[in-house]
């Protein structure tokens, strides 16, 4: 129902060996929202995404998705539940074709007609990928690789898409394009959790946002509230 979190995180902690890098994280992502997570280098943003997608185990706390406790559920099963991550740095398979990269996104779904239809939809959404479908992913520009990484994730039919720094290393015009795509995905009903260093654009796009500092959520609010928050403006918007 309304206000019921799609993803609810309570008291979550994550450690690398003995070193805890996320402490007592509480957050929620409601169905249909874009939620942005901003924070400095090393604050723990990527670690948080990996904990949500199951690539990094939680050491404490609880994570529920659509009311189901997924805290101990492995990453591949979370993909099947609808939580799909686009990793930092794209991580496309550079020696495989664009086409095969997209198909790999649907590997848990087999090669049904439905998958082929989704592939067609992906090429309609990203015409440049259709044009380059026989090229190796490694031959694409950074922006094209980001589109490919997003397309590959979409082939898994996510309900919650976790995006790690999609604008990293891209030129301003391409960043605009990527943010436009994110807006479109929201219109299509996909819920989005967006990690960005590019705080002003990420918060402008967001329904709500969180600020992470040294492994803790220190500020939360609507995108607008965060954009006008004095501390956020000083620390993350360079004002
Ligand atoms: P960035 O924007 O640089 O990716 P981030 O906010 O995503 O930063 P994380 O990459 O999650 O931050 O890192 C959080 C902390 O965990 C940092 O202190 C980092 O050095 C440490 N860390 C990250 N990965 C590992 C790892 N594999 N082993 C040990 N420590 C790690």
Coordinates of C-alpha atoms in Angstrom, one line a residue, residues 10-229:
X10 CA 17.2 -1.7 9.1
X11 CA 20.3 -1.5 11.2
X12 CA 22.5 -2.8 8.3
X13 CA 26.2 -3.2 8.8
X14 CA 28.9 -4.4 6.4
X15 CA 32.6 -5.2 7.0
X16 CA 35.7 -6.0 5.0
X17 CA 37.4 -8.5 7.3
X18 CA 37.5 -6.9 10.7
X19 CA 36.8 -3.4 9.5
X20 CA 33.2 -2.3 9.5
X21 CA 32.6 0.2 6.8
X22 CA 28.8 0.5 7.0
X23 CA 27.2 1.1 10.4
X24 CA 23.5 0.9 11.3
X25 CA 22.1 1.9 8.0
X26 CA 18.4 2.6 7.9
X27 CA 16.8 3.4 4.6
X28 CA 13.7 2.7 2.5
X29 CA 13.0 2.8 -1.1
X30 CA 9.3 3.1 -2.1
X31 CA 7.8 1.6 -5.2
X32 CA 8.2 3.9 -8.2
X33 CA 10.7 6.3 -6.6
X34 CA 14.1 7.5 -7.7
X35 CA 16.2 7.6 -4.5
X36 CA 19.7 9.0 -4.7
X37 CA 22.6 8.3 -2.5
X38 CA 25.3 10.9 -2.4
X39 CA 28.6 11.0 -0.5
X40 CA 32.3 11.5 -0.8
X41 CA 34.9 9.1 -2.1
X42 CA 35.2 6.2 0.3
X43 CA 32.0 6.9 2.2
X44 CA 30.7 3.4 1.5
X45 CA 28.3 4.0 -1.4
X46 CA 29.4 1.1 -3.5
X47 CA 29.6 -1.1 -0.5
X48 CA 26.0 -0.3 0.3
X49 CA 24.9 -1.1 -3.2
X50 CA 26.8 -4.4 -3.1
X51 CA 25.1 -5.2 0.2
X52 CA 21.7 -4.6 -1.3
X53 CA 22.5 -6.7 -4.3
X54 CA 24.0 -9.5 -2.2
X55 CA 27.5 -9.2 -3.6
X56 CA 28.7 -8.3 -0.1
X57 CA 27.3 -9.9 3.0
X58 CA 25.6 -7.9 5.7
X59 CA 27.2 -8.5 9.1
X60 CA 24.2 -7.1 11.0
X61 CA 20.7 -5.8 10.3
X62 CA 18.0 -6.7 8.0
X63 CA 16.9 -6.2 4.4
X64 CA 13.4 -6.8 3.1
X65 CA 12.2 -6.6 -0.4
X66 CA 8.4 -6.6 -1.1
X67 CA 8.0 -7.9 2.4
X68 CA 10.4 -10.8 2.0
X69 CA 13.5 -11.0 4.2
X70 CA 16.5 -11.2 1.7
X71 CA 19.3 -10.6 4.2
X72 CA 20.8 -14.0 3.7
X73 CA 19.7 -14.6 0.1
X74 CA 22.5 -14.8 -2.4
X75 CA 22.9 -12.3 -5.3
X76 CA 21.6 -14.5 -8.1
X77 CA 18.4 -15.1 -6.3
X78 CA 18.0 -11.4 -5.6
X79 CA 18.3 -10.9 -9.4
X80 CA 15.4 -13.3 -9.8
X81 CA 13.5 -11.4 -7.2
X82 CA 13.9 -8.2 -9.3
X83 CA 16.9 -6.5 -7.7
X84 CA 19.5 -5.8 -10.4
X85 CA 22.7 -3.8 -10.1
X86 CA 24.6 -1.9 -12.7
X87 CA 28.1 -1.9 -11.3
X88 CA 30.6 1.0 -11.0
X89 CA 32.8 1.3 -14.1
X90 CA 30.1 -0.5 -16.2
X91 CA 32.0 -3.8 -16.2
X92 CA 30.7 -4.9 -19.6
X93 CA 32.3 -8.0 -21.1
X94 CA 34.7 -6.2 -23.4
X95 CA 35.6 -9.2 -25.6
X96 CA 32.0 -10.1 -26.2
X97 CA 29.7 -8.5 -28.8
X98 CA 27.1 -5.9 -27.7
X99 CA 24.5 -8.5 -28.6
X100 CA 26.0 -11.2 -26.4
X101 CA 26.4 -8.8 -23.5
X102 CA 22.7 -8.0 -23.7
X103 CA 21.8 -11.7 -23.8
X104 CA 23.9 -12.4 -20.8
X105 CA 21.8 -10.0 -18.8
X106 CA 18.9 -12.5 -19.3
X107 CA 20.9 -15.7 -18.7
X108 CA 18.6 -16.6 -15.8
X109 CA 15.6 -16.4 -18.2
X110 CA 16.9 -18.8 -20.9
X111 CA 16.5 -17.9 -24.6
X112 CA 12.8 -17.7 -24.9
X113 CA 10.8 -15.6 -27.5
X114 CA 10.1 -13.3 -24.6
X115 CA 13.8 -12.6 -24.1
X116 CA 14.2 -12.0 -27.9
X117 CA 11.3 -9.5 -27.7
X118 CA 13.0 -7.8 -24.8
X119 CA 16.2 -7.6 -26.8
X120 CA 14.3 -5.8 -29.6
X121 CA 12.9 -3.4 -27.0
X122 CA 16.4 -2.7 -25.8
X123 CA 17.6 -1.9 -29.3
X124 CA 14.6 0.4 -29.7
X125 CA 15.5 2.1 -26.5
X126 CA 19.2 2.3 -27.3
X127 CA 19.4 2.6 -31.2
X128 CA 23.2 3.0 -31.0
X129 CA 23.4 -0.5 -29.5
X130 CA 21.4 -1.9 -32.4
X131 CA 23.8 -0.2 -34.8
X132 CA 26.8 -1.6 -32.9
X133 CA 25.3 -5.0 -32.0
X134 CA 28.1 -6.9 -33.7
X135 CA 30.9 -4.7 -32.3
X136 CA 32.9 -5.8 -29.2
X137 CA 31.7 -4.0 -26.1
X138 CA 35.3 -2.9 -25.6
X139 CA 35.1 -0.9 -28.8
X140 CA 32.2 1.3 -27.5
X141 CA 32.7 4.8 -26.0
X142 CA 32.2 5.2 -22.3
X143 CA 28.7 6.5 -22.7
X144 CA 27.8 3.6 -25.0
X145 CA 29.2 1.2 -22.5
X146 CA 27.1 2.7 -19.8
X147 CA 24.0 2.3 -22.0
X148 CA 25.1 -1.3 -22.6
X149 CA 25.5 -2.0 -18.9
X150 CA 22.0 -0.5 -18.3
X151 CA 20.6 -2.5 -21.2
X152 CA 22.2 -5.7 -19.9
X153 CA 20.6 -5.1 -16.4
X154 CA 17.2 -4.3 -18.0
X155 CA 17.3 -7.7 -19.8
X156 CA 16.9 -9.2 -16.3
X157 CA 13.6 -7.4 -15.9
X158 CA 14.5 -5.5 -12.7
X159 CA 11.8 -4.0 -10.5
X160 CA 14.5 -2.2 -8.5
X161 CA 17.5 -1.0 -10.4
X162 CA 20.7 -0.2 -8.5
X163 CA 22.9 2.2 -10.4
X164 CA 26.5 2.8 -9.3
X165 CA 27.9 6.1 -10.6
X166 CA 26.5 5.9 -14.1
X167 CA 27.8 9.4 -15.0
X168 CA 31.4 8.6 -14.0
X169 CA 34.0 9.7 -16.5
X170 CA 31.4 10.9 -19.1
X171 CA 31.1 14.2 -20.9
X172 CA 28.3 16.6 -19.8
X173 CA 26.1 16.0 -22.8
X174 CA 26.3 12.2 -22.4
X175 CA 25.6 12.6 -18.7
X176 CA 22.4 14.4 -19.7
X177 CA 21.5 11.5 -21.9
X178 CA 22.1 9.0 -19.1
X179 CA 19.9 11.0 -16.7
X180 CA 17.2 11.2 -19.3
X181 CA 17.2 7.4 -19.7
X182 CA 16.9 7.1 -15.9
X183 CA 13.8 9.4 -16.0
X184 CA 12.3 7.2 -18.7
X185 CA 12.9 4.1 -16.7
X186 CA 11.0 5.6 -13.8
X187 CA 8.1 6.3 -16.1
X188 CA 8.2 2.7 -17.2
X189 CA 7.6 1.8 -13.6
X190 CA 11.1 0.7 -12.5
X191 CA 12.2 1.8 -9.1
X192 CA 15.7 3.3 -9.0
X193 CA 18.4 3.6 -6.4
X194 CA 21.1 5.9 -7.8
X195 CA 24.6 6.3 -6.3
X196 CA 26.3 9.4 -7.6
X197 CA 29.2 11.7 -6.8
X198 CA 27.4 14.1 -9.2
X199 CA 25.2 15.3 -6.3
X200 CA 23.4 18.2 -7.9
X201 CA 22.1 16.2 -10.8
X202 CA 21.3 13.1 -8.8
X203 CA 19.3 15.1 -6.2
X204 CA 17.5 17.1 -8.9
X205 CA 16.3 13.9 -10.4
X206 CA 15.4 12.2 -7.1
X207 CA 12.2 11.9 -5.2
X208 CA 14.2 11.3 -2.1
X209 CA 17.8 11.1 -1.1
X210 CA 20.3 10.1 1.5
X211 CA 23.7 11.4 2.4
X212 CA 26.3 8.9 3.5
X213 CA 29.3 9.9 5.5
X214 CA 32.0 7.4 6.7
X215 CA 29.5 4.6 6.6
X216 CA 26.5 6.3 8.2
X217 CA 23.4 8.0 6.8
X218 CA 23.7 11.5 8.1
X219 CA 21.0 13.3 6.2
X220 CA 17.8 12.2 4.5
X221 CA 15.0 14.0 2.8
X222 CA 13.3 14.8 -0.5
X223 CA 15.5 15.7 -3.4
X224 CA 14.4 19.3 -3.0
X225 CA 15.1 19.4 0.7
X226 CA 18.6 18.0 0.2
X227 CA 19.4 20.5 -2.6
X228 CA 18.5 23.4 -0.3
X229 CA 20.2 21.8 2.8

